[in-house]
Short mmCIF file of C-alpha atoms and ligand atoms in Angstrom, two decimals:
data_model
loop_
_atom_site.label_atom_id
_atom_site.label_comp_id
_atom_site.label_asym_id
_atom_site.label_seq_id
_atom_site.Cartn_x
_atom_site.Cartn_y
_atom_site.Cartn_z
CA MET B 76 -8.55 -7.69 -21.28
CA SER B 77 -7.44 -4.24 -20.28
CA LEU B 78 -8.39 -0.98 -21.91
CA LEU B 79 -5.08 0.60 -21.09
CA GLU B 80 -1.61 -0.81 -21.29
CA PRO B 81 0.96 0.48 -18.78
CA GLY B 82 2.57 2.40 -21.61
CA ALA B 83 -0.69 4.25 -22.24
CA ASN B 84 -0.80 5.33 -18.59
CA ALA B 85 2.74 6.58 -18.86
CA THR B 86 1.90 8.67 -21.90
CA ARG B 87 -1.11 10.14 -20.14
CA ALA B 88 0.99 11.14 -17.13
CA GLY B 89 3.83 12.41 -19.28
CA SER B 90 1.78 14.70 -21.47
CA ALA B 91 -0.96 16.02 -19.21
CA GLY B 92 0.43 17.38 -15.96
CA PRO B 93 -1.89 18.38 -13.10
CA ALA B 94 -1.30 22.04 -13.92
CA GLY B 95 -2.71 21.35 -17.38
CA GLY B 96 -0.25 23.43 -19.41
CA PRO B 97 3.15 25.11 -19.65
CA ALA B 98 2.05 28.57 -18.40
CA LEU B 99 3.99 28.46 -15.12
CA PRO B 100 7.67 29.51 -15.01
CA GLU B 101 9.92 26.48 -15.18
CA THR B 102 11.64 25.41 -11.97
CA PRO B 103 12.97 21.93 -11.28
CA ALA B 104 10.14 21.26 -8.82
CA ARG B 105 7.50 22.46 -11.31
CA ARG B 106 9.09 20.47 -14.09
CA ALA B 107 8.90 17.40 -11.87
CA LEU B 108 5.20 18.13 -11.21
CA SER B 109 4.40 18.60 -14.89
CA VAL B 110 6.07 15.31 -15.71
CA GLU B 111 4.64 13.14 -12.95
CA PRO B 112 2.45 13.49 -9.83
CA PRO B 113 4.38 14.12 -6.56
CA PHE B 114 3.55 10.68 -5.18
CA LEU B 115 5.12 8.87 -8.15
CA ALA B 116 8.05 11.31 -8.21
CA ALA B 117 8.78 10.65 -4.53
CA CYS B 118 8.57 6.88 -5.07
CA ARG B 119 11.21 7.38 -7.77
CA ARG B 120 13.31 9.61 -5.47
CA ARG B 121 12.89 12.61 -7.72
CA PRO B 122 12.40 16.24 -6.59
CA VAL B 123 8.83 17.09 -5.57
CA PRO B 124 6.94 20.40 -5.08
CA HIS B 125 5.79 19.14 -1.65
CA THR B 126 6.03 15.90 0.30
CA PRO B 127 3.19 13.71 -0.98
CA VAL B 128 0.84 12.21 1.61
CA TRP B 129 -1.79 9.48 1.75
CA VAL B 130 -2.77 7.20 4.64
CA MET B 131 -3.28 3.48 4.95
CA ARG B 132 -7.01 2.58 5.27
CA GLN B 133 -7.91 6.09 4.12
CA ALA B 134 -11.22 4.74 2.79
CA GLY B 135 -13.17 3.26 5.66
CA ARG B 136 -15.29 3.45 8.76
CA TYR B 137 -13.87 6.67 10.26
CA LEU B 138 -15.60 8.50 7.33
CA PRO B 139 -19.34 9.21 7.72
CA GLU B 140 -19.79 9.03 3.94
CA TYR B 141 -18.30 5.49 4.00
CA ARG B 142 -20.59 4.44 6.87
CA ALA B 143 -23.58 5.78 4.92
CA ILE B 144 -22.80 3.40 2.04
CA ARG B 145 -22.04 0.51 4.41
CA GLU B 146 -25.48 0.87 6.01
CA LYS B 147 -26.93 -0.24 2.70
CA VAL B 148 -24.40 -2.84 1.54
CA GLY B 149 -22.17 -5.46 3.19
CA PHE B 150 -18.38 -5.21 3.01
CA LEU B 151 -17.89 -8.14 0.59
CA ALA B 152 -20.64 -6.87 -1.72
CA LEU B 153 -19.06 -3.40 -1.59
CA THR B 154 -15.69 -4.76 -2.75
CA LYS B 155 -17.40 -6.67 -5.58
CA THR B 156 -19.49 -3.79 -6.96
CA PRO B 157 -17.14 -1.65 -9.12
CA GLU B 158 -19.20 1.58 -9.07
CA LEU B 159 -19.47 1.48 -5.26
CA ALA B 160 -15.85 0.39 -4.67
CA ALA B 161 -14.71 3.24 -6.94
CA GLU B 162 -16.96 5.72 -5.10
CA VAL B 163 -15.54 4.70 -1.72
CA THR B 164 -11.98 4.97 -3.09
CA LEU B 165 -12.73 8.53 -4.22
CA GLN B 166 -14.30 9.69 -0.92
CA PRO B 167 -11.06 10.54 0.94
CA ILE B 168 -9.53 12.12 -2.19
CA ARG B 169 -12.48 14.52 -2.50
CA ARG B 170 -12.54 15.36 1.18
CA PHE B 171 -8.79 15.69 1.90
CA GLY B 172 -6.93 16.08 -1.42
CA MET B 173 -4.38 13.36 -0.80
CA ASP B 174 -1.56 12.71 -3.26
CA ALA B 175 -2.54 9.10 -3.93
CA ALA B 176 -5.67 6.95 -3.91
CA ILE B 177 -5.70 3.31 -2.82
CA LEU B 178 -8.00 0.81 -4.43
CA PHE B 179 -10.89 -0.13 -2.15
CA SER B 180 -10.70 -3.89 -1.74
CA ASP B 181 -9.18 -6.32 0.76
CA ILE B 182 -6.02 -8.39 0.85
CA MET B 183 -8.16 -11.55 1.05
CA THR B 184 -10.22 -10.81 -2.09
CA PRO B 185 -8.03 -12.71 -4.60
CA VAL B 186 -7.58 -15.68 -2.23
CA GLU B 187 -11.20 -16.79 -2.69
CA GLY B 188 -10.43 -17.83 -6.28
CA MET B 189 -7.72 -20.22 -5.03
CA GLY B 190 -10.39 -22.36 -3.38
CA ILE B 191 -10.67 -20.61 0.01
CA SER B 192 -14.14 -19.89 1.35
CA LEU B 193 -14.12 -16.31 2.66
CA ASP B 194 -16.34 -14.13 4.84
CA PHE B 195 -15.79 -11.01 7.02
CA ASP B 196 -16.75 -10.53 10.70
CA PRO B 197 -15.38 -7.80 10.72
CA GLY B 198 -11.95 -9.27 9.79
CA PRO B 199 -11.48 -12.25 7.44
CA VAL B 200 -13.09 -15.56 8.47
CA ILE B 201 -12.30 -18.74 6.51
CA ALA B 202 -14.60 -21.78 6.60
CA ASN B 203 -11.98 -24.20 5.19
CA PRO B 204 -8.56 -23.20 6.59
CA VAL B 205 -5.47 -25.08 5.41
CA SER B 206 -4.30 -27.61 8.00
CA THR B 207 -2.52 -30.38 6.05
CA PRO B 208 -0.12 -30.61 3.08
CA ALA B 209 -3.00 -32.19 1.10
CA ASP B 210 -5.00 -28.98 1.67
CA VAL B 211 -2.12 -27.04 0.11
CA ASP B 212 -2.14 -29.35 -2.95
CA ARG B 213 -5.83 -28.68 -3.48
CA LEU B 214 -5.39 -24.88 -3.78
CA ARG B 215 -5.22 -23.37 -7.27
CA VAL B 216 -3.07 -20.53 -8.57
CA ALA B 217 -5.91 -18.18 -9.55
CA ASP B 218 -6.31 -16.22 -12.77
CA PRO B 219 -7.46 -12.70 -11.77
CA GLU B 220 -9.39 -11.98 -14.98
CA GLU B 221 -11.45 -15.08 -14.25
CA THR B 222 -11.87 -14.84 -10.47
CA VAL B 223 -11.77 -11.10 -9.61
CA PRO B 224 -12.74 -9.21 -12.81
CA PHE B 225 -14.65 -6.67 -10.65
CA VAL B 226 -11.33 -5.42 -9.23
CA MET B 227 -9.98 -4.56 -12.68
CA GLU B 228 -13.32 -2.95 -13.59
CA THR B 229 -13.08 -0.80 -10.42
CA ILE B 230 -9.58 0.26 -11.45
CA ARG B 231 -10.72 1.19 -14.97
CA ILE B 232 -13.44 3.41 -13.51
CA LEU B 233 -10.92 5.03 -11.15
CA HIS B 234 -8.45 5.57 -13.96
CA ARG B 235 -11.10 7.78 -15.59
CA GLU B 236 -12.41 9.47 -12.43
CA LEU B 237 -9.32 10.25 -10.36
CA PRO B 238 -7.55 13.61 -10.72
CA PRO B 239 -4.05 13.21 -12.25
CA SER B 240 -2.63 14.53 -8.95
CA ALA B 241 -3.86 11.38 -7.13
CA PRO B 242 -2.56 8.28 -8.92
CA LEU B 243 -4.09 4.95 -7.94
CA ILE B 244 -2.18 2.47 -5.80
CA GLY B 245 -3.06 -1.16 -6.45
CA PHE B 246 -2.28 -3.63 -3.69
CA ALA B 247 -2.17 -7.20 -2.49
CA GLY B 248 -1.34 -9.04 0.71
CA ALA B 249 2.19 -10.39 0.99
CA PRO B 250 2.28 -14.20 0.84
CA TRP B 251 3.21 -14.64 4.53
CA THR B 252 0.35 -12.42 5.75
CA LEU B 253 -2.14 -14.26 3.51
CA PHE B 254 -0.68 -17.56 4.78
CA CYS B 255 -1.46 -16.39 8.33
CA TYR B 256 -5.18 -15.98 7.58
CA VAL B 257 -5.46 -19.00 5.26
CA VAL B 258 -3.96 -21.36 7.88
CA GLU B 259 -5.29 -19.73 11.07
CA GLY B 260 -8.77 -19.30 9.59
CA ARG B 261 -9.24 -15.86 11.16
CA GLY B 262 -7.39 -12.97 12.80
CA SER B 263 -5.27 -13.64 15.89
CA LYS B 264 -2.69 -11.91 18.06
CA THR B 265 -0.20 -14.76 17.84
CA PHE B 266 -1.30 -16.75 14.74
CA ILE B 267 -0.12 -19.82 16.62
CA ARG B 268 -1.74 -22.30 14.20
CA ALA B 269 -0.12 -20.60 11.21
CA LYS B 270 3.27 -20.41 12.89
CA SER B 271 3.06 -24.05 14.07
CA PHE B 272 2.32 -25.16 10.51
CA LEU B 273 5.40 -23.24 9.32
CA PHE B 274 7.68 -25.12 11.75
CA ALA B 275 5.98 -28.53 11.44
CA GLU B 276 5.49 -28.55 7.66
CA PRO B 277 8.25 -26.40 6.13
CA GLU B 278 7.96 -27.94 2.65
CA ALA B 279 4.18 -27.66 2.44
CA SER B 280 4.51 -24.13 3.85
CA LYS B 281 6.90 -23.17 1.06
CA ALA B 282 4.55 -24.68 -1.51
CA LEU B 283 1.66 -22.65 -0.08
CA LEU B 284 3.73 -19.44 -0.06
CA ASP B 285 4.71 -20.09 -3.71
CA LYS B 286 1.07 -20.55 -4.75
CA LEU B 287 0.11 -17.36 -2.92
CA ALA B 288 3.07 -15.50 -4.50
CA ASP B 289 2.16 -16.61 -8.03
CA THR B 290 -1.49 -15.69 -7.53
CA MET B 291 -0.50 -12.23 -6.21
CA THR B 292 1.93 -11.60 -9.09
CA ALA B 293 -0.79 -12.28 -11.66
CA TYR B 294 -3.27 -10.23 -9.62
CA LEU B 295 -0.95 -7.22 -9.31
CA ARG B 296 0.04 -7.38 -13.00
CA ALA B 297 -3.64 -7.28 -13.93
CA GLN B 298 -4.12 -4.25 -11.65
CA ALA B 299 -1.25 -2.38 -13.33
CA GLU B 300 -2.60 -3.27 -16.77
CA ALA B 301 -6.02 -1.92 -15.76
CA GLY B 302 -4.50 1.41 -14.65
CA ALA B 303 -2.89 1.14 -11.18
CA ARG B 304 0.16 3.45 -11.18
CA ALA B 305 1.97 1.90 -8.18
CA LEU B 306 1.67 -1.47 -6.43
CA MET B 307 1.90 -2.13 -2.70
CA LEU B 308 2.41 -5.40 -0.85
CA PHE B 309 1.02 -5.41 2.73
CA ASP B 310 2.95 -7.73 5.07
CA SER B 311 0.91 -6.94 8.18
CA TRP B 312 2.20 -9.97 10.12
CA ALA B 313 5.88 -9.90 9.08
CA GLY B 314 6.77 -8.92 12.65
CA LEU B 315 5.61 -12.31 13.97
CA LEU B 316 8.73 -13.87 12.44
CA SER B 317 12.34 -13.92 13.62
CA PRO B 318 14.86 -12.72 11.00
CA HIS B 319 15.75 -16.39 10.46
CA GLU B 320 12.19 -17.45 9.56
CA PHE B 321 11.63 -14.21 7.66
CA ARG B 322 14.67 -15.01 5.47
CA ALA B 323 13.69 -18.66 5.06
CA PHE B 324 9.98 -18.24 4.26
CA ALA B 325 8.43 -14.77 4.00
CA LEU B 326 11.17 -12.91 2.14
CA PRO B 327 11.69 -15.44 -0.70
CA ALA B 328 7.93 -15.33 -1.34
CA VAL B 329 7.98 -11.51 -1.46
CA ARG B 330 10.95 -11.60 -3.81
CA ARG B 331 9.16 -14.12 -6.03
CA THR B 332 6.04 -11.90 -6.12
CA LEU B 333 7.91 -8.67 -6.88
CA ALA B 334 10.35 -10.21 -9.38
CA GLY B 335 7.35 -10.96 -11.58
CA LEU B 336 6.42 -7.24 -11.58
CA ALA B 337 9.82 -5.61 -12.13
CA ASP B 338 9.30 -5.16 -15.89
CA LEU B 339 6.08 -3.14 -15.42
CA GLY B 340 7.95 0.10 -14.65
CA VAL B 341 5.59 1.05 -11.80
CA PRO B 342 6.89 1.75 -8.27
CA LEU B 343 6.69 -1.29 -5.99
CA ILE B 344 6.09 -0.67 -2.28
CA TYR B 345 6.70 -3.29 0.42
CA PHE B 346 5.35 -2.79 3.94
CA PRO B 347 6.77 -5.25 6.50
CA ASN B 348 4.68 -4.21 9.49
CA ASN B 349 6.41 -4.37 12.89
CA GLY B 350 9.55 -5.10 10.89
CA SER B 351 12.28 -3.10 12.64
CA THR B 352 14.35 -6.26 13.15
CA LEU B 353 13.77 -7.31 9.52
CA LEU B 354 14.73 -4.15 7.63
CA GLU B 355 18.23 -5.23 6.60
CA ASP B 356 16.76 -8.36 5.02
CA ALA B 357 13.67 -6.61 3.65
CA ALA B 358 15.98 -4.25 1.73
CA SER B 359 16.51 -7.04 -0.83
CA SER B 360 12.77 -7.60 -1.42
CA GLY B 361 12.87 -6.07 -4.90
CA ALA B 362 10.70 -3.10 -3.83
CA HIS B 363 11.55 0.51 -4.69
CA VAL B 364 9.81 1.96 -1.64
CA MET B 365 9.80 0.58 1.91
CA GLY B 366 6.78 1.18 4.12
CA ILE B 367 7.96 1.84 7.69
CA ASP B 368 5.74 1.34 10.72
CA TRP B 369 5.81 3.89 13.57
CA ARG B 370 8.22 1.87 15.71
CA THR B 371 11.25 2.61 13.50
CA PRO B 372 12.46 6.22 13.09
CA LEU B 373 12.64 7.11 9.39
CA SER B 374 16.23 8.34 9.91
CA ARG B 375 17.23 4.85 11.05
CA ALA B 376 15.28 3.26 8.18
CA ARG B 377 17.13 5.53 5.71
CA ASP B 378 20.49 4.55 7.27
CA VAL B 379 19.71 0.85 7.00
CA LEU B 380 18.16 0.98 3.51
CA GLY B 381 20.57 3.44 1.90
CA PRO B 382 19.87 6.21 -0.62
CA ALA B 383 18.64 3.93 -3.43
CA MET B 384 15.32 3.22 -1.69
CA ALA B 385 12.44 5.59 -0.93
CA VAL B 386 10.61 5.37 2.40
CA GLN B 387 6.91 5.67 3.23
CA GLY B 388 5.57 6.47 6.69
CA ASN B 389 5.32 6.70 9.64
CA LEU B 390 3.24 8.80 12.02
CA ASP B 391 1.69 6.75 14.83
CA PRO B 392 -2.07 6.57 14.02
CA ALA B 393 -2.75 7.35 17.70
CA ALA B 394 -1.18 10.83 17.22
CA LEU B 395 -4.36 11.80 15.33
CA PHE B 396 -6.21 11.67 18.67
CA ALA B 397 -3.94 14.34 20.24
CA PRO B 398 -4.73 18.08 20.37
CA ARG B 399 -3.67 19.92 17.20
CA GLU B 400 -0.49 21.33 18.70
CA ALA B 401 0.78 17.92 19.82
CA LEU B 402 -0.27 16.39 16.49
CA GLY B 403 1.58 19.20 14.70
CA SER B 404 4.83 18.53 16.53
CA GLN B 405 4.54 14.81 15.78
CA ILE B 406 4.09 15.62 12.07
CA ARG B 407 7.16 17.89 12.20
CA ARG B 408 9.17 15.17 13.91
CA VAL B 409 8.35 12.64 11.18
CA LEU B 410 9.26 15.19 8.48
CA GLU B 411 12.56 15.94 10.22
CA GLU B 412 13.41 12.27 10.59
CA ALA B 413 12.67 11.75 6.89
CA GLY B 414 15.24 14.48 6.09
CA ASP B 415 15.68 16.50 2.91
CA ALA B 416 16.87 13.75 0.58
CA PRO B 417 14.33 12.87 -2.14
CA GLY B 418 12.19 9.82 -1.64
CA HIS B 419 9.75 10.30 1.24
CA VAL B 420 6.03 9.58 1.01
CA PHE B 421 4.26 10.72 4.17
CA ASN B 422 1.88 8.15 5.65
CA LEU B 423 0.79 6.74 8.98
CA GLY B 424 2.82 3.94 10.54
CA HIS B 425 -0.22 1.65 10.12
CA GLY B 426 -3.90 1.96 9.19
CA ILE B 427 -6.00 4.86 10.46
CA GLU B 428 -8.14 3.92 13.49
CA ARG B 429 -11.91 3.78 13.00
CA HIS B 430 -12.65 6.35 15.74
CA THR B 431 -10.36 9.01 14.25
CA ASP B 432 -11.87 12.48 13.75
CA PRO B 433 -11.76 13.17 9.98
CA ASP B 434 -10.83 16.81 10.75
CA ALA B 435 -7.59 15.60 12.36
CA LEU B 436 -6.70 13.90 9.07
CA ALA B 437 -7.58 17.07 7.14
CA TYR B 438 -5.17 18.94 9.44
CA LEU B 439 -2.47 16.33 8.79
CA VAL B 440 -2.76 16.48 4.99
CA ASP B 441 -2.80 20.30 4.94
CA ARG B 442 0.17 20.68 7.31
CA VAL B 443 2.32 18.19 5.39
CA HIS B 444 1.65 20.11 2.19
CA GLU B 445 2.12 23.55 3.78
CA TRP B 446 5.26 22.73 5.75
CA THR B 447 7.04 21.02 2.86
CA GLU B 448 6.03 23.43 0.06
CA GLY B 449 9.22 24.54 -1.63
CA ARG B 450 11.33 22.56 0.83
CA HIS B 451 12.50 20.22 -1.89
CA ALA B 452 13.08 22.92 -4.51
CA ALA B 453 16.61 23.58 -3.26
CA ALA B 454 17.36 19.87 -3.34
CA GLY B 455 15.83 19.76 -6.83
CA GLN B 456 18.08 22.56 -8.05
CA LEU B 457 21.13 20.87 -6.61
CA LEU B 458 20.19 17.61 -8.22
CA ASP B 459 18.96 19.05 -11.48
CA GLY B 460 22.27 18.72 -13.28
CA GLY B 461 22.70 15.08 -12.47
CA GLU B 462 20.90 11.97 -11.43
CA PRO B 463 18.81 12.64 -8.32
CA GLY B 464 19.65 10.18 -5.61
CA GLY B 465 21.76 7.94 -7.84
CA GLY B 466 21.30 4.18 -7.94
CA SER B 467 18.79 2.26 -9.98
CA ARG B 468 15.74 4.12 -11.29
CA ILE B 469 12.31 2.84 -12.19
CA GLY B 470 10.04 3.60 -15.07
CA GLU B 471 12.74 5.74 -16.67
CA ASP B 472 11.67 4.89 -20.20
CA GLY B 473 7.94 5.12 -19.50
CA GLU B 474 7.46 8.28 -17.52
CA GLY B 475 10.72 10.23 -17.42
O1 LIG I 112 -8.39 2.46 2.31
C1 LIG I 112 -7.67 1.43 2.15
O2 LIG I 112 -6.61 1.25 2.74
C2 LIG I 112 -8.10 0.43 1.10
C3 LIG I 112 -8.86 -0.67 1.54
C4 LIG I 112 -8.25 -1.77 2.40
C5 LIG I 112 -9.05 -2.54 3.27
N1 LIG I 112 -8.28 -3.54 3.78
C6 LIG I 112 -10.49 -2.30 3.49
C7 LIG I 112 -11.13 -2.91 4.66
C8 LIG I 112 -6.95 -2.28 2.46
C9 LIG I 112 -5.68 -1.80 1.78
C10 LIG I 112 -6.99 -3.40 3.35
C11 LIG I 112 -5.83 -4.25 3.63
C12 LIG I 112 -5.94 -5.26 4.69
N2 LIG I 112 -7.00 -6.06 5.01
C13 LIG I 112 -4.86 -5.64 5.50
C14 LIG I 112 -3.46 -5.08 5.40
C15 LIG I 112 -3.33 -3.76 6.05
C16 LIG I 112 -3.30 -3.80 7.56
O3 LIG I 112 -4.19 -3.18 8.14
O4 LIG I 112 -2.39 -4.40 8.13
C17 LIG I 112 -5.31 -6.66 6.36
C18 LIG I 112 -4.49 -7.34 7.43
C19 LIG I 112 -6.67 -6.92 6.03
C20 LIG I 112 -7.57 -7.94 6.62
C21 LIG I 112 -8.76 -7.31 7.22
N3 LIG I 112 -9.84 -6.86 6.49
C22 LIG I 112 -9.03 -7.04 8.58
C23 LIG I 112 -8.10 -7.39 9.72
C24 LIG I 112 -10.29 -6.41 8.63
C25 LIG I 112 -11.01 -5.95 9.86
C26 LIG I 112 -10.54 -4.54 10.06
C27 LIG I 112 -11.21 -3.85 11.22
O5 LIG I 112 -10.80 -2.68 11.38
O6 LIG I 112 -12.08 -4.38 11.88
C28 LIG I 112 -10.77 -6.28 7.32
C29 LIG I 112 -12.04 -5.67 6.89
C30 LIG I 112 -11.85 -4.37 6.19
N4 LIG I 112 -11.01 -4.18 5.13
C31 LIG I 112 -12.55 -3.15 6.44
C32 LIG I 112 -12.11 -2.23 5.48
C33 LIG I 112 -12.58 -0.82 5.27
C34 LIG I 112 -13.65 -2.93 7.47
C35 LIG I 112 -14.87 -3.50 6.84
C36 LIG I 112 -16.16 -2.86 7.23
O7 LIG I 112 -16.54 -1.84 6.61
O8 LIG I 112 -16.82 -3.42 8.11
#
């Protein structure tokens, strides 16, 4: 059972803006801020007071305060202890003031309840990987309230603790990426076992992808009901597939997952990592926001995806190791490639590396805010009379 229905979240966001009251002079950008946090506004391609920024893997080992907690508790235990998982989620928000928080958990967490035996070393390790169609038959579609109640409890804590300016992103692995681990049994550069199974057993593969999709739909719905304000699907291994296999296997499973979430009214983000050859197809995933890895310029992504979709990305995580001046020009380049149209969420092009200096990330967050402050106001004024961006909108009834 959830304490808060999605509608209750919407009311909370709609009535209590981060500024806390109507004292400021009304401008379109301010009005947007008072109605919804910049991250959610950008996902909905609305005007924003500044480009919102968060980074993938923002909670983790590059932070000394995370390592301090990990010295006392193992990774799996950390994800299963709501007070600690919430604390670790909050750490980067306190330190850097990002525009969104991401639930501290792992893509493999909900797979355990399907009948998969999971450990971490440091990536996922599975004692009973799927290797035959009979193995697929034995897996259950898991009920999240029964198998991962600690995730929803973590989200309820975060819903109370997070500042309204940093809405919580819930997430899951995309079916194909989960398939990779469940069949391979552990991480790999090529996932040759998983890919062989796909070609040798296409029907059993589709059945497995369907079970994973249905489990993730229920899991993500439960996250939204507990208070997650946006939902992201990580397809870390999408780039292992040709467009043909992506269309035949991975994409239908993503569409199945996201179709079951469309009525929630929360922004849906799909991240097909290493997916530059897959973007045209990924455009029909059912997501509102496309995560773009660093290999694809955002300008090209915008051309391919069109104005009805927001983009998220895509600074190369390695740029954070450069001197400030070089990092600064990389940040500017990403902002320029994103352009002035509404609908850009600044992020890295993949997860932050564990040896990153936290001060480099502080510099990144501050420069994105500083350099885009007011930049979108003109666009907001232009768009104020009509429908920003055009096309289909999300959550219009809930949070508009
Ligand atoms: O801050 C956040 O982004 C939220 C937490 C989060 C983790 N994993 C924590 C984690 C998220 C969103 C993930 C997603 C995830 N997990 C993905 C998709 C994103 C991507 O990077 O492509 C994948 C493929 C996994 C599977 C996984 N879990 C791997 C490959 C590893 C090893 C990572 C490594 O750097 O060695 C994990 C473990 C893991 N998940 C850690 C963290 C913080 C490290 C655990 C530790 O503290 O030892």
